[in-house]
CSV table of C-alpha atoms in Angstrom, one decimal:
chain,number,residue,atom,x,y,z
S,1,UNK,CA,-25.4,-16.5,118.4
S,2,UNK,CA,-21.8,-16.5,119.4
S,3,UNK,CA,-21.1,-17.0,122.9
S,4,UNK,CA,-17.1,-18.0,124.4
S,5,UNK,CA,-17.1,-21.4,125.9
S,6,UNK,CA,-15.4,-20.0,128.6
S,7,UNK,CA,-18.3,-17.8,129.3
S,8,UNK,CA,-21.3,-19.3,129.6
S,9,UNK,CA,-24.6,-18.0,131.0
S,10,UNK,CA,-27.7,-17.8,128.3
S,11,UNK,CA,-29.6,-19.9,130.4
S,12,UNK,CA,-30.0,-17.2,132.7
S,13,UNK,CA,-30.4,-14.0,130.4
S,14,UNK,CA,-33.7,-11.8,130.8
S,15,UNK,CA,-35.1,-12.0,127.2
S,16,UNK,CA,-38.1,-10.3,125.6
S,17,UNK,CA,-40.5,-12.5,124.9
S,18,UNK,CA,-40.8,-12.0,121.3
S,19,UNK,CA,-37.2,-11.5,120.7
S,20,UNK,CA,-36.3,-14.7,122.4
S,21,UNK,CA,-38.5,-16.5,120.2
S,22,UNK,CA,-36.5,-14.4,116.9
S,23,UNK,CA,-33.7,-15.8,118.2
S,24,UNK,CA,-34.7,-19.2,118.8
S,25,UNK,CA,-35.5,-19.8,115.6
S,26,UNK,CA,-32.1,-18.3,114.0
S,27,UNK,CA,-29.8,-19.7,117.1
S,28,UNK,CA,-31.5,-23.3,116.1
S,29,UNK,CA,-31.5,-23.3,112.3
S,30,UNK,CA,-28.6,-20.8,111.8
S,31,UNK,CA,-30.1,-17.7,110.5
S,32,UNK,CA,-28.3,-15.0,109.5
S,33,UNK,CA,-24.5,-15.1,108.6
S,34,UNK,CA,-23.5,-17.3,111.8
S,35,UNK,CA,-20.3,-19.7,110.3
S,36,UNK,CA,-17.8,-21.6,112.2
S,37,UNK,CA,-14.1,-21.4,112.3
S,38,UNK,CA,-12.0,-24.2,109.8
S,39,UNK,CA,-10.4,-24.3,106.5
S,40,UNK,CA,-13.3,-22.4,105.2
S,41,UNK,CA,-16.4,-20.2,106.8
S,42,UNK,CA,-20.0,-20.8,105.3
S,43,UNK,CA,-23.2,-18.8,105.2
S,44,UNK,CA,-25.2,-20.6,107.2
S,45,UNK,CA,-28.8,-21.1,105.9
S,46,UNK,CA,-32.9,-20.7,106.8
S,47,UNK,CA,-35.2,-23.2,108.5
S,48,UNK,CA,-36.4,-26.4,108.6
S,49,UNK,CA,-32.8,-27.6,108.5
S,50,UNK,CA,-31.3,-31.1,108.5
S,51,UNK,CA,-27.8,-32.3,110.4
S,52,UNK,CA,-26.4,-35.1,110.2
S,53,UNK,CA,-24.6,-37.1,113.5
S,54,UNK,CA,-22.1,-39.7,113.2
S,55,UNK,CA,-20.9,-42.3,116.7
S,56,UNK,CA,-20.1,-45.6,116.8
S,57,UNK,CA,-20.9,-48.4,119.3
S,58,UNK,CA,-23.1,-51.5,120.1
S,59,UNK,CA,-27.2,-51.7,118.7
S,60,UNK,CA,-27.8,-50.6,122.5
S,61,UNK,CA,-26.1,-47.7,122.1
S,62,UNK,CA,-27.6,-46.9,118.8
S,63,UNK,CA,-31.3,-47.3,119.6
S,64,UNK,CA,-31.1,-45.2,123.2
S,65,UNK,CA,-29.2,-42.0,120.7
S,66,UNK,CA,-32.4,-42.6,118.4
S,67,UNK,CA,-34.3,-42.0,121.7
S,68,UNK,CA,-32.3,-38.7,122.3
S,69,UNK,CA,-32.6,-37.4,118.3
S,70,UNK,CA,-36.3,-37.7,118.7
S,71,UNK,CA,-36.5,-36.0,122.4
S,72,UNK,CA,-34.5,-33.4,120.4
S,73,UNK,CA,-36.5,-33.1,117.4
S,74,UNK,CA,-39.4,-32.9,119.9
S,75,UNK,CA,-38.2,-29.6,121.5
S,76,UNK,CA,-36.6,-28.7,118.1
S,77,UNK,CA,-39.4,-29.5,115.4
S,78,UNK,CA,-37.5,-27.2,112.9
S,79,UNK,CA,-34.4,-29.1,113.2
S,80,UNK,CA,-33.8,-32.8,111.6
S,81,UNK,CA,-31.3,-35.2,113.1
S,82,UNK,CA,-29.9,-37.8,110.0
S,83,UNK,CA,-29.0,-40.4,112.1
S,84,UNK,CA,-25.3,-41.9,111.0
S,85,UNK,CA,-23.5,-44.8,113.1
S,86,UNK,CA,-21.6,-47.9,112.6
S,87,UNK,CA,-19.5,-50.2,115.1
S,88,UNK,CA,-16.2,-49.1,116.0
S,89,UNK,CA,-13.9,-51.1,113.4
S,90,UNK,CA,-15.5,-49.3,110.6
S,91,UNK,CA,-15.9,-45.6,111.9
S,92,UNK,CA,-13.2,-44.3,111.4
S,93,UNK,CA,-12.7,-45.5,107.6
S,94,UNK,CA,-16.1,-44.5,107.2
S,95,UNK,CA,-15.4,-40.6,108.7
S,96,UNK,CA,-12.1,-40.5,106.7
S,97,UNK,CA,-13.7,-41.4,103.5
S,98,UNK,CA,-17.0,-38.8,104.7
S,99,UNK,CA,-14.3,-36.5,104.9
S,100,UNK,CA,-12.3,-36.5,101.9
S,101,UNK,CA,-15.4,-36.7,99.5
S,102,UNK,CA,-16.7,-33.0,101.5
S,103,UNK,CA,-19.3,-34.8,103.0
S,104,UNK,CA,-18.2,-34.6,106.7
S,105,UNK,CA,-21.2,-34.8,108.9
S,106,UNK,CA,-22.4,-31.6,111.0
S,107,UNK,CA,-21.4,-33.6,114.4
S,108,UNK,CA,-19.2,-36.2,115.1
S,109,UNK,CA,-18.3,-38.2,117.7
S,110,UNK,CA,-14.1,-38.3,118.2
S,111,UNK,CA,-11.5,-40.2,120.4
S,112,UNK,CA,-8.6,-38.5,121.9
S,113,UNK,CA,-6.2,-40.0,119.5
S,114,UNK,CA,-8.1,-38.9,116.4
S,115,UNK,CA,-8.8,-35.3,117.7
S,116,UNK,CA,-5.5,-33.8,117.1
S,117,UNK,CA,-5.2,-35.0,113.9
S,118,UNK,CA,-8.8,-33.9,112.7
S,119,UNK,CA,-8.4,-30.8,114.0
S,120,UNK,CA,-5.2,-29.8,113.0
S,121,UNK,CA,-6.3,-30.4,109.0
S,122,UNK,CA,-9.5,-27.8,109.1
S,123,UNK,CA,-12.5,-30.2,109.9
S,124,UNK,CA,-13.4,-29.7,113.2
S,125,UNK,CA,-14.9,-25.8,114.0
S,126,UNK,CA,-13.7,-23.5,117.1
S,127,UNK,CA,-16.5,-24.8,119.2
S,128,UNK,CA,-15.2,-21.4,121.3
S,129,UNK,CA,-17.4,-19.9,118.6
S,130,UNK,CA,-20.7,-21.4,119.4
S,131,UNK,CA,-23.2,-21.2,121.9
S,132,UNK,CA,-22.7,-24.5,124.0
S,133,UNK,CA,-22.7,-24.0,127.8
S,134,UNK,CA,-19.8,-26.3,129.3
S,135,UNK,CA,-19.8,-24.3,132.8
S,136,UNK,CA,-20.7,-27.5,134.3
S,137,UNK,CA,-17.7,-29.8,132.8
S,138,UNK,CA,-14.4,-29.5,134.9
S,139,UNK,CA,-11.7,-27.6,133.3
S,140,UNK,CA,-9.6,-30.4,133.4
S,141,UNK,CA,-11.8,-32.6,130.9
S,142,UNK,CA,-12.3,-29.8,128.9
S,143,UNK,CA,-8.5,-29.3,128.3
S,144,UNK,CA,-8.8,-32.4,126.6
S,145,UNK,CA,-10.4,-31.6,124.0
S,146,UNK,CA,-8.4,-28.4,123.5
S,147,UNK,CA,-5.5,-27.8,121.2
S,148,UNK,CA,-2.9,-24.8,121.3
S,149,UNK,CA,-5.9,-22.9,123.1
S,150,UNK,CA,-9.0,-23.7,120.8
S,151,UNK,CA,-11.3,-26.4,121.8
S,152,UNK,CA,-11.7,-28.4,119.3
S,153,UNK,CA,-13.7,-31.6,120.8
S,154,UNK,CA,-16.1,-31.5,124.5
S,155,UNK,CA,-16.0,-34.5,126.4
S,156,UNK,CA,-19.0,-36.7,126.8
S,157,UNK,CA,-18.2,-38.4,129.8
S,158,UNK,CA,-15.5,-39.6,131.5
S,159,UNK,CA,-13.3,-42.9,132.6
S,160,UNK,CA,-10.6,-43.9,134.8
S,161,UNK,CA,-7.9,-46.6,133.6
S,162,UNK,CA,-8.0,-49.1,136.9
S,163,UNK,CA,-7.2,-52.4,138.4
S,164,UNK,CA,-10.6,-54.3,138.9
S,165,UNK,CA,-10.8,-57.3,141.5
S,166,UNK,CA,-12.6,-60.4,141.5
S,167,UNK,CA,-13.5,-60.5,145.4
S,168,UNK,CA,-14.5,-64.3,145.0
S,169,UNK,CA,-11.1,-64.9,143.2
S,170,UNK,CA,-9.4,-63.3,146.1
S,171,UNK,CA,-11.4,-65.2,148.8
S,172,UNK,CA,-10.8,-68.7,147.7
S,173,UNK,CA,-7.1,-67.7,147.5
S,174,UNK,CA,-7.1,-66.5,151.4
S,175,UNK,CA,-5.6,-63.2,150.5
S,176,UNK,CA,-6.9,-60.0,151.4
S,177,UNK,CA,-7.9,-57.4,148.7
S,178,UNK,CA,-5.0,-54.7,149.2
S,179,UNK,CA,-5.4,-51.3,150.3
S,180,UNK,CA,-5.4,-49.3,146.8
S,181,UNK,CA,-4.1,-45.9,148.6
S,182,UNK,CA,-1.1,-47.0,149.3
S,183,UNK,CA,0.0,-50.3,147.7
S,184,UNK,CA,3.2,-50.4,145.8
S,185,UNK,CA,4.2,-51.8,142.6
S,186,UNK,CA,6.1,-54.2,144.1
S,187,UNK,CA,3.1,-55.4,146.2
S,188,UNK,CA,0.5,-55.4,143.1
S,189,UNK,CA,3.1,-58.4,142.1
S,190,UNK,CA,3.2,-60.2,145.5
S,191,UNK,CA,-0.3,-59.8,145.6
S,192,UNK,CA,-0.7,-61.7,142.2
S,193,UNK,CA,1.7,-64.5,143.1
S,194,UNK,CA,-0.2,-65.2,146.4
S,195,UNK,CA,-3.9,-65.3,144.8
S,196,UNK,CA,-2.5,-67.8,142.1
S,197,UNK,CA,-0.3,-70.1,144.7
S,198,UNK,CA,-3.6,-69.7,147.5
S,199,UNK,CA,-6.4,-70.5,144.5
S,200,UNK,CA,-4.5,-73.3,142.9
S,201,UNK,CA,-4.1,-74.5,139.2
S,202,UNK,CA,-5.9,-73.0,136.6
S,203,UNK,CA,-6.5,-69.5,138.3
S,204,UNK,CA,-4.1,-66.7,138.2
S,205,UNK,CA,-3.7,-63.6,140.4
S,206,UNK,CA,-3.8,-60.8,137.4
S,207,UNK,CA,-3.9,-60.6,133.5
S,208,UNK,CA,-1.2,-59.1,131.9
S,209,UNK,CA,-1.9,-55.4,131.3
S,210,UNK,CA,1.0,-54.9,128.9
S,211,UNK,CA,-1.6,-54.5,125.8
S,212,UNK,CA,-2.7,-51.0,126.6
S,213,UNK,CA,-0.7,-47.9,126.7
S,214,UNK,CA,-3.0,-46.0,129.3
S,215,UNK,CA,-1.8,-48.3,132.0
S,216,UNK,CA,1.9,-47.1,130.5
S,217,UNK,CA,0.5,-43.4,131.0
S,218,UNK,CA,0.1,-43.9,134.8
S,219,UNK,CA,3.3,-45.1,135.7
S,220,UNK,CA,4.5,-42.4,133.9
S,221,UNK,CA,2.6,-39.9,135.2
S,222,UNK,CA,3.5,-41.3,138.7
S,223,UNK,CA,7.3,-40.9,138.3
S,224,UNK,CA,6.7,-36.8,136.6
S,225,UNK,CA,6.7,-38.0,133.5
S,226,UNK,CA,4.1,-38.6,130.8
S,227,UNK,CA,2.9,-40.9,127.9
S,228,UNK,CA,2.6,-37.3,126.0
S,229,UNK,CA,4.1,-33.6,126.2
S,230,UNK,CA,1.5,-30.7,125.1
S,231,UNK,CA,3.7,-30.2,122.6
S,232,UNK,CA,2.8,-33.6,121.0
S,233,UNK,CA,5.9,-35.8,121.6
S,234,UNK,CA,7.2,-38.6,123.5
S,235,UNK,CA,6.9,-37.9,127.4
S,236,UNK,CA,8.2,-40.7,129.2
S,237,UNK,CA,11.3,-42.6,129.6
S,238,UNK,CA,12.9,-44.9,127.7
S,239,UNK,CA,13.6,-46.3,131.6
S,240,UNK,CA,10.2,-46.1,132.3
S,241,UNK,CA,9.2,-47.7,129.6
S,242,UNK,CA,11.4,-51.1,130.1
S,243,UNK,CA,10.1,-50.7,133.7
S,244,UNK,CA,6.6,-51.3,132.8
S,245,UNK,CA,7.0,-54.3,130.7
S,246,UNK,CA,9.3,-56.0,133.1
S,247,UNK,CA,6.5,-55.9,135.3
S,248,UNK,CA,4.7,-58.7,132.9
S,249,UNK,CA,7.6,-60.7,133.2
S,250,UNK,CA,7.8,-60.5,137.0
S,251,UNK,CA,4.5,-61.8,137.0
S,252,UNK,CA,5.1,-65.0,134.8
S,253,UNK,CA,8.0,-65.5,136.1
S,254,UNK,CA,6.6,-66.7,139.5
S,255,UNK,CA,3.1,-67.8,138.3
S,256,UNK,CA,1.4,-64.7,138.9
S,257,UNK,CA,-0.1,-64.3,135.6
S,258,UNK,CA,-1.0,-66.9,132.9
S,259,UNK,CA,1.8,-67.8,130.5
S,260,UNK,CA,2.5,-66.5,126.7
S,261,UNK,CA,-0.1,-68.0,124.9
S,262,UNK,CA,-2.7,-68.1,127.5
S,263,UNK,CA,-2.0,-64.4,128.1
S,264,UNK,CA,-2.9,-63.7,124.3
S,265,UNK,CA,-5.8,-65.5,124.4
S,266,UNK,CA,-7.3,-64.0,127.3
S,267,UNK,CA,-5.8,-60.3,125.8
S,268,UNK,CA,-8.5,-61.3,122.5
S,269,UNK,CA,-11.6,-62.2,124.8
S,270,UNK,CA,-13.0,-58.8,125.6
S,271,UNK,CA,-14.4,-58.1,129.2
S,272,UNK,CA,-16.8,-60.8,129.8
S,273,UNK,CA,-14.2,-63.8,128.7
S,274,UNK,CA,-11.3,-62.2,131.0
S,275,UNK,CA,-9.6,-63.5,133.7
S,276,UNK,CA,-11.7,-61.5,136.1
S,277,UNK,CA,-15.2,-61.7,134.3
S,278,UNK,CA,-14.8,-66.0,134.2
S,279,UNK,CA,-13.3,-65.6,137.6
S,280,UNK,CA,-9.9,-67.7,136.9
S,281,UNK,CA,-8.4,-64.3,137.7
S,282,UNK,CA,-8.0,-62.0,141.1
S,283,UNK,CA,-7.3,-58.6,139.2
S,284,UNK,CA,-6.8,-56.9,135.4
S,285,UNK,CA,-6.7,-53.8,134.0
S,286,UNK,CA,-9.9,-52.3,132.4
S,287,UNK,CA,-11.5,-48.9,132.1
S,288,UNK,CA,-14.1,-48.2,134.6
S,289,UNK,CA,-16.8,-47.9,132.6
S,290,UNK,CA,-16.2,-52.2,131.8
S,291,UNK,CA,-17.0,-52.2,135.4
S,292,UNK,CA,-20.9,-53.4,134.3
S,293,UNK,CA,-20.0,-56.0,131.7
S,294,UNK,CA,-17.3,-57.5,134.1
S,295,UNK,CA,-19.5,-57.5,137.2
S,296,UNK,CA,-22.3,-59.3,135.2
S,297,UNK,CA,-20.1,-61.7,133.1
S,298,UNK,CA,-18.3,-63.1,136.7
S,299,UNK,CA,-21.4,-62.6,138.9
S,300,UNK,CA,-19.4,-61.3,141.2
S,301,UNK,CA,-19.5,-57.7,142.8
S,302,UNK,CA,-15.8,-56.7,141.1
S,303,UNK,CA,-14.6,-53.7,142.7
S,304,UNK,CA,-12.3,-50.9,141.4
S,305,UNK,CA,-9.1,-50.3,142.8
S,306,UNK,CA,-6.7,-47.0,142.1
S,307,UNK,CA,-3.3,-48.5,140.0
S,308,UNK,CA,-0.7,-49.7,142.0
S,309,UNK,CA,2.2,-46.8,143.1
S,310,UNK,CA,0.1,-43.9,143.5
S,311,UNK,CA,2.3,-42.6,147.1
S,312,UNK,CA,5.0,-44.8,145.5
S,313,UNK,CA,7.0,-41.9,143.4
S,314,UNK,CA,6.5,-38.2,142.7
S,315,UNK,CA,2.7,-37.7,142.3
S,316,UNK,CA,-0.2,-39.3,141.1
S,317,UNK,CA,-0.7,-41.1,137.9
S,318,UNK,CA,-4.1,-41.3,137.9
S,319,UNK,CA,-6.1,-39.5,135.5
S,320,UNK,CA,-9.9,-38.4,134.1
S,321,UNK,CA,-9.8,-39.5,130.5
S,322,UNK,CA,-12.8,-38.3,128.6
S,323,UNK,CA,-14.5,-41.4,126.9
S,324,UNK,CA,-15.6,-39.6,123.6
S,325,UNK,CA,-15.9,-36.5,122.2
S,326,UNK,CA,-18.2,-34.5,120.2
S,327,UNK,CA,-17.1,-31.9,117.6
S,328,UNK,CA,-18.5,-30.1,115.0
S,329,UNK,CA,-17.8,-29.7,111.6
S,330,UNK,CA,-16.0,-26.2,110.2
S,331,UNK,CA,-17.9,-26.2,107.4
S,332,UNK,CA,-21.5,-27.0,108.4
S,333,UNK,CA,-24.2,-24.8,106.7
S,334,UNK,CA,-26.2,-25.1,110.0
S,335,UNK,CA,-23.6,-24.3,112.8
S,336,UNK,CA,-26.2,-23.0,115.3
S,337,UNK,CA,-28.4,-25.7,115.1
S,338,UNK,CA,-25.1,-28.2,115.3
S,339,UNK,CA,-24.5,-26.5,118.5
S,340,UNK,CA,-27.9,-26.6,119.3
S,341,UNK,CA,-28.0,-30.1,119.6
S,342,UNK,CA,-24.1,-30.6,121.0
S,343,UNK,CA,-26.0,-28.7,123.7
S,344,UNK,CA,-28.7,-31.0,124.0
S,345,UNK,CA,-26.6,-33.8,124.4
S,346,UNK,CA,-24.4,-32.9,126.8
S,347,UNK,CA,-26.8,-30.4,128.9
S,348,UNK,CA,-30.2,-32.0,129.0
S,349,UNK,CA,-31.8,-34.0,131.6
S,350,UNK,CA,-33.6,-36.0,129.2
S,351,UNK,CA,-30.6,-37.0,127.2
S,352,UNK,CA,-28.8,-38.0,131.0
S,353,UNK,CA,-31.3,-40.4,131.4
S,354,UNK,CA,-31.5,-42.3,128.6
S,355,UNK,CA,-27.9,-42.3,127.9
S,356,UNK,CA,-26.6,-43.0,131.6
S,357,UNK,CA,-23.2,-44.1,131.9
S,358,UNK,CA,-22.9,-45.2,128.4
S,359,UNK,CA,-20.7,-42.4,126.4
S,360,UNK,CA,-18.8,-42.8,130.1
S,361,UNK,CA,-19.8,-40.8,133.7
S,362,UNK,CA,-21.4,-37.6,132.5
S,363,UNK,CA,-18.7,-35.1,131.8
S,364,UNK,CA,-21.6,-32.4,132.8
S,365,UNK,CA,-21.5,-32.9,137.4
S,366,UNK,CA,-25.0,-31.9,137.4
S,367,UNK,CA,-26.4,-34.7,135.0
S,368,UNK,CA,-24.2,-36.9,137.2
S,369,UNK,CA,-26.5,-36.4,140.0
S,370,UNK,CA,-30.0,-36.9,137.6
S,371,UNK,CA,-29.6,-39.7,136.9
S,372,UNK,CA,-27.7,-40.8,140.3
S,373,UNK,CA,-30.8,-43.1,141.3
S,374,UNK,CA,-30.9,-45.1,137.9
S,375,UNK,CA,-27.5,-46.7,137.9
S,376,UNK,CA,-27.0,-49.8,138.5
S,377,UNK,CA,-24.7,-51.0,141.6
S,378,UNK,CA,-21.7,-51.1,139.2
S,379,UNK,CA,-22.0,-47.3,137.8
S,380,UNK,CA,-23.0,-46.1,141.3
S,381,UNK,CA,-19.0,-47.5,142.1
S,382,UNK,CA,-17.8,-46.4,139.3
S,383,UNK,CA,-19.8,-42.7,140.5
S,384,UNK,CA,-18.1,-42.9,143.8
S,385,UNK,CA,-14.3,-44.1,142.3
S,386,UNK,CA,-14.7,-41.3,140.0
S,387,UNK,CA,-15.6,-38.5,143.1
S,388,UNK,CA,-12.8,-40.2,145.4
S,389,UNK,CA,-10.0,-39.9,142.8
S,390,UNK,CA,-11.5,-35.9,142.6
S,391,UNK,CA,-8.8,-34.3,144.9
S,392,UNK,CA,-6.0,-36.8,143.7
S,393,UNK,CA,-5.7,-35.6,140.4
S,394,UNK,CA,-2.8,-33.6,139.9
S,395,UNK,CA,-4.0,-32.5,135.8
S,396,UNK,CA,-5.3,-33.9,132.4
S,397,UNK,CA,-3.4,-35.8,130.5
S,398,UNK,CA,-1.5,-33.5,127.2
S,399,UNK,CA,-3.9,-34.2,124.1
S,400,UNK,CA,-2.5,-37.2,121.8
S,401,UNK,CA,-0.7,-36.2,118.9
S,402,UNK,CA,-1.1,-36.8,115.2
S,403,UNK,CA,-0.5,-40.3,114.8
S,404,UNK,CA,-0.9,-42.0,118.0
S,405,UNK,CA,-4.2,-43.8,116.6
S,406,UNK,CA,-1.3,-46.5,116.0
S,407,UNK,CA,-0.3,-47.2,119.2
S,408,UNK,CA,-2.4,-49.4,120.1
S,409,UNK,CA,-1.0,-51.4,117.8
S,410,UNK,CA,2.2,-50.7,118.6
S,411,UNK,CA,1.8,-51.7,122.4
S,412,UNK,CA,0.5,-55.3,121.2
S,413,UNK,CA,3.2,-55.8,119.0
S,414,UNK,CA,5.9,-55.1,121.2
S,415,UNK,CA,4.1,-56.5,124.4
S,416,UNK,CA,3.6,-59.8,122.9
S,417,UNK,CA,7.1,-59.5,122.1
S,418,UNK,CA,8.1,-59.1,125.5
S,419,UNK,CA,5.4,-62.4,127.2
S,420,UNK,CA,7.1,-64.7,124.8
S,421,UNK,CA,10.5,-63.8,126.1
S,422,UNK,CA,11.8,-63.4,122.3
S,423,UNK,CA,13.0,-59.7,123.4
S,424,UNK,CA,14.3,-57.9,126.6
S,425,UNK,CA,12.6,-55.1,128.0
S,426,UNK,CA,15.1,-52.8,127.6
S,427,UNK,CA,15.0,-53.8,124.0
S,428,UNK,CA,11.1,-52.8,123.8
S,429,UNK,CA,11.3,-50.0,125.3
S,430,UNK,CA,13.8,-48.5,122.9
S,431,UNK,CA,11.6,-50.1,119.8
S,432,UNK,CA,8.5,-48.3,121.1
S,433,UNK,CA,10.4,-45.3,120.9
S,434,UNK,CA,11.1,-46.2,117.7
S,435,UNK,CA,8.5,-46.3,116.3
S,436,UNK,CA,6.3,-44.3,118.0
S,437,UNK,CA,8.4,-41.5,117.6
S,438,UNK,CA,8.0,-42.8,113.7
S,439,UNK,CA,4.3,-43.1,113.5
S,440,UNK,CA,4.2,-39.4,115.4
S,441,UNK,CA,6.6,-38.0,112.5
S,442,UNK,CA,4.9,-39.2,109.3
């Protein structure tokens, strides 16, 4: 069965009994001569069929997606689920290979800045084509997995890029944690300096945040720019740009964040060995679904706060990024039952509950709400950041082009550049534009 993602309503349909259970069976397995969009269509094939899913992530999150293939395979006893994970450092050398050998797997988990490039060469279907209700995911994650009007990619949950607080950081200190709403970029550096002179030696008011390009994206967005155009080029400023890493020197400049080589190391320590999450640190930059790790790590109760310079400029910068994605292959023999289980994942109450927050908030507003009384006190404020920042959103953020998996490492380059003073600002922004606007063109 074929149904437009835009249109949505099979839950619902009046059915005859014993055509419903016909159709069941060849929605499930693929019966018929159901194919999917791509470089090539296949005839998909009879039941008991086997699929393959790929992710990546930590043991944790590999045994609670066992737990969801078998509550699937449960409801779905004609239908196999090949489990097929790794961490993150090898996923994508693992899919890429997968891929070029023919051997993709039915359904995939993807990152924004891999989707445009996937899609783009054939592997990923028109998930338009398949029956997957999304009524319940906001338009404006959805458009993130959606390329020149196809949706490629449907978002498991979401995150929010933010500035987390230490509140015992900012207590010792004698300074007040500021009013997110309204606080200037000018003030998220005062506030720094005043937490590191108030605490004393050895504890710093913020951790540089130079490192990550989504923190780059807000300012951007902020002054009616962007990190991205939907066309798939450069957005923002080279102006904006040398604005954003002059920020880092500010802060070193008057103690408000570590020095050079401190600021590196801290960069390498993950979440729990941050400034904030050893509390020698009143604020960073993480995205909200670190909110957990952090708040455990410090045991303190770190709170979320919206990015400096949100009523500073033009708009918002803010934005709803999708945390993952799934997709499905274009050449699958078993579409139906691909988008059987894409629909499982994202749809069912069973799978909300054992996945939680973990593939980020539930993209899907009703699931948010089953499994609203199992979070812990971090994800229930990362719930309620993620509903206040609702109405402030001005739109999603333009889909990554081909190439942009490297900057990330283009942002650490250059911004390690920048904290040991060995170039200007100015002079980094027009070498990210450089070579971004290289690694974008090859």
């Amino acid at each position: 069965m074929r149904t437009s993602i835009n249109q949505r309503g099979r839950r619902g349909a009046a059915v005859a009994a014993g055509a419903a259970a016909t159709a069941l069976i060849l929605s499930a397995c693929g019966g018929g001569d159901s194919g999917v969009g791509g470089t090539g269509e296949v005839e998909a094939q009879d039941c008991p069929c086997e699929i393959r899913f790929s992710w990546w992530g930590s043991d944790e999150r590999h045994a609670a997606t066992q737990e969801i293939i078998d509550a699937f395979e449960a409801e779905n006893p004609d239908i196999t689920v090949v489990p097929d994970f790794t961490d993150w450092d090898g996923y994508w050398n693992k899919l890429s290979t997968t891929v070029a050998a023919g051997d993709t797997p039915d359904v995939m988990t993807q990152e924004e800045r891999y989707v445009s490039d996937y899609a783009t060469r054939g592997v990923l279907a028109d998930l338009g084509e398949l029956d997957i209700d999304t009524s319940k995911i906001d338009e404006s994650i959805l458009a993130g997995g959606r390329i020149d009007g196809t949706q490629y990619a449907l978002p498991t949950g979401i995150n929010a890029y933010a500035i987390v607080a230490n509140p015992g950081v900012f207590e010792e200190a004698g300074v007040e944690i500021p009013d997110d709403t309204s606080w200037t970029w000018e003030e998220y550096v005062e506030v720094a300096n005043a937490v590191s002179e108030g605490a004393g030696e050895g504890v710093w008011g913020a951790q540089d945040y130079g490192f990550n390009e989504a923190g780059l994206n807000i300012l951007a967005r902020q002054k009616g720019e962007s990190l991205w155009t939907p066309d798939g080029e450069i957005g923002v400023s080279e102006e904006t740009v040398a604005q954003f890493f002059q920020t880092s020197l500010d802060l070193m400049a008057d103690g408000g964040q570590p020095d050079a080589s401190r600021t590196i190391e801290y960069q390498h320590a993950g979440p729990e060995g941050s400034l904030v999450g050893t509390n020698v640190g009143g604020m960073a930059s993480f995205w909200s679904n670190q909110l957990g790790a952090l708040s455990e790590a410090s045991g303190e109760d770190i709170q979320l706060l919206r990015y400096p310079g949100e009523t500073e400029f033009e708009r918002t910068g803010m934005y709803y990024k999708p945390a993952m994605f799934y997709s499905v292959s274009a050449t699958t023999e078993y579409p139906d039952a691909a988008a059987k289980f894409v629909d499982f994942l994202l749809n069912s109450e069973e799978a909300a509950k054992i996945n939680l927050t973990d593939r980020g908030l539930p993209a899907n507003t009703d699931m948010r709400e089953v499994i609203a009384d199992d979070l812990t006190d971090a994800d229930k404020q990362v719930a309620d950041f993620m509903a206040d920042l609702g109405d402030e959103i001005v739109d999603a953020s333009p889909v990554p082009p081909n190439g942009s998996a490297e900057m990330q490492d283009i942002m650490e380059r250059i911004n390690t550049e920048v904290v040991f003073e060995r170039i200007t600002p100015e002079e980094a922004a027009t070498m990210f534009m450089e070579e971004v606007n290289a690694a974008i063109a090859d």
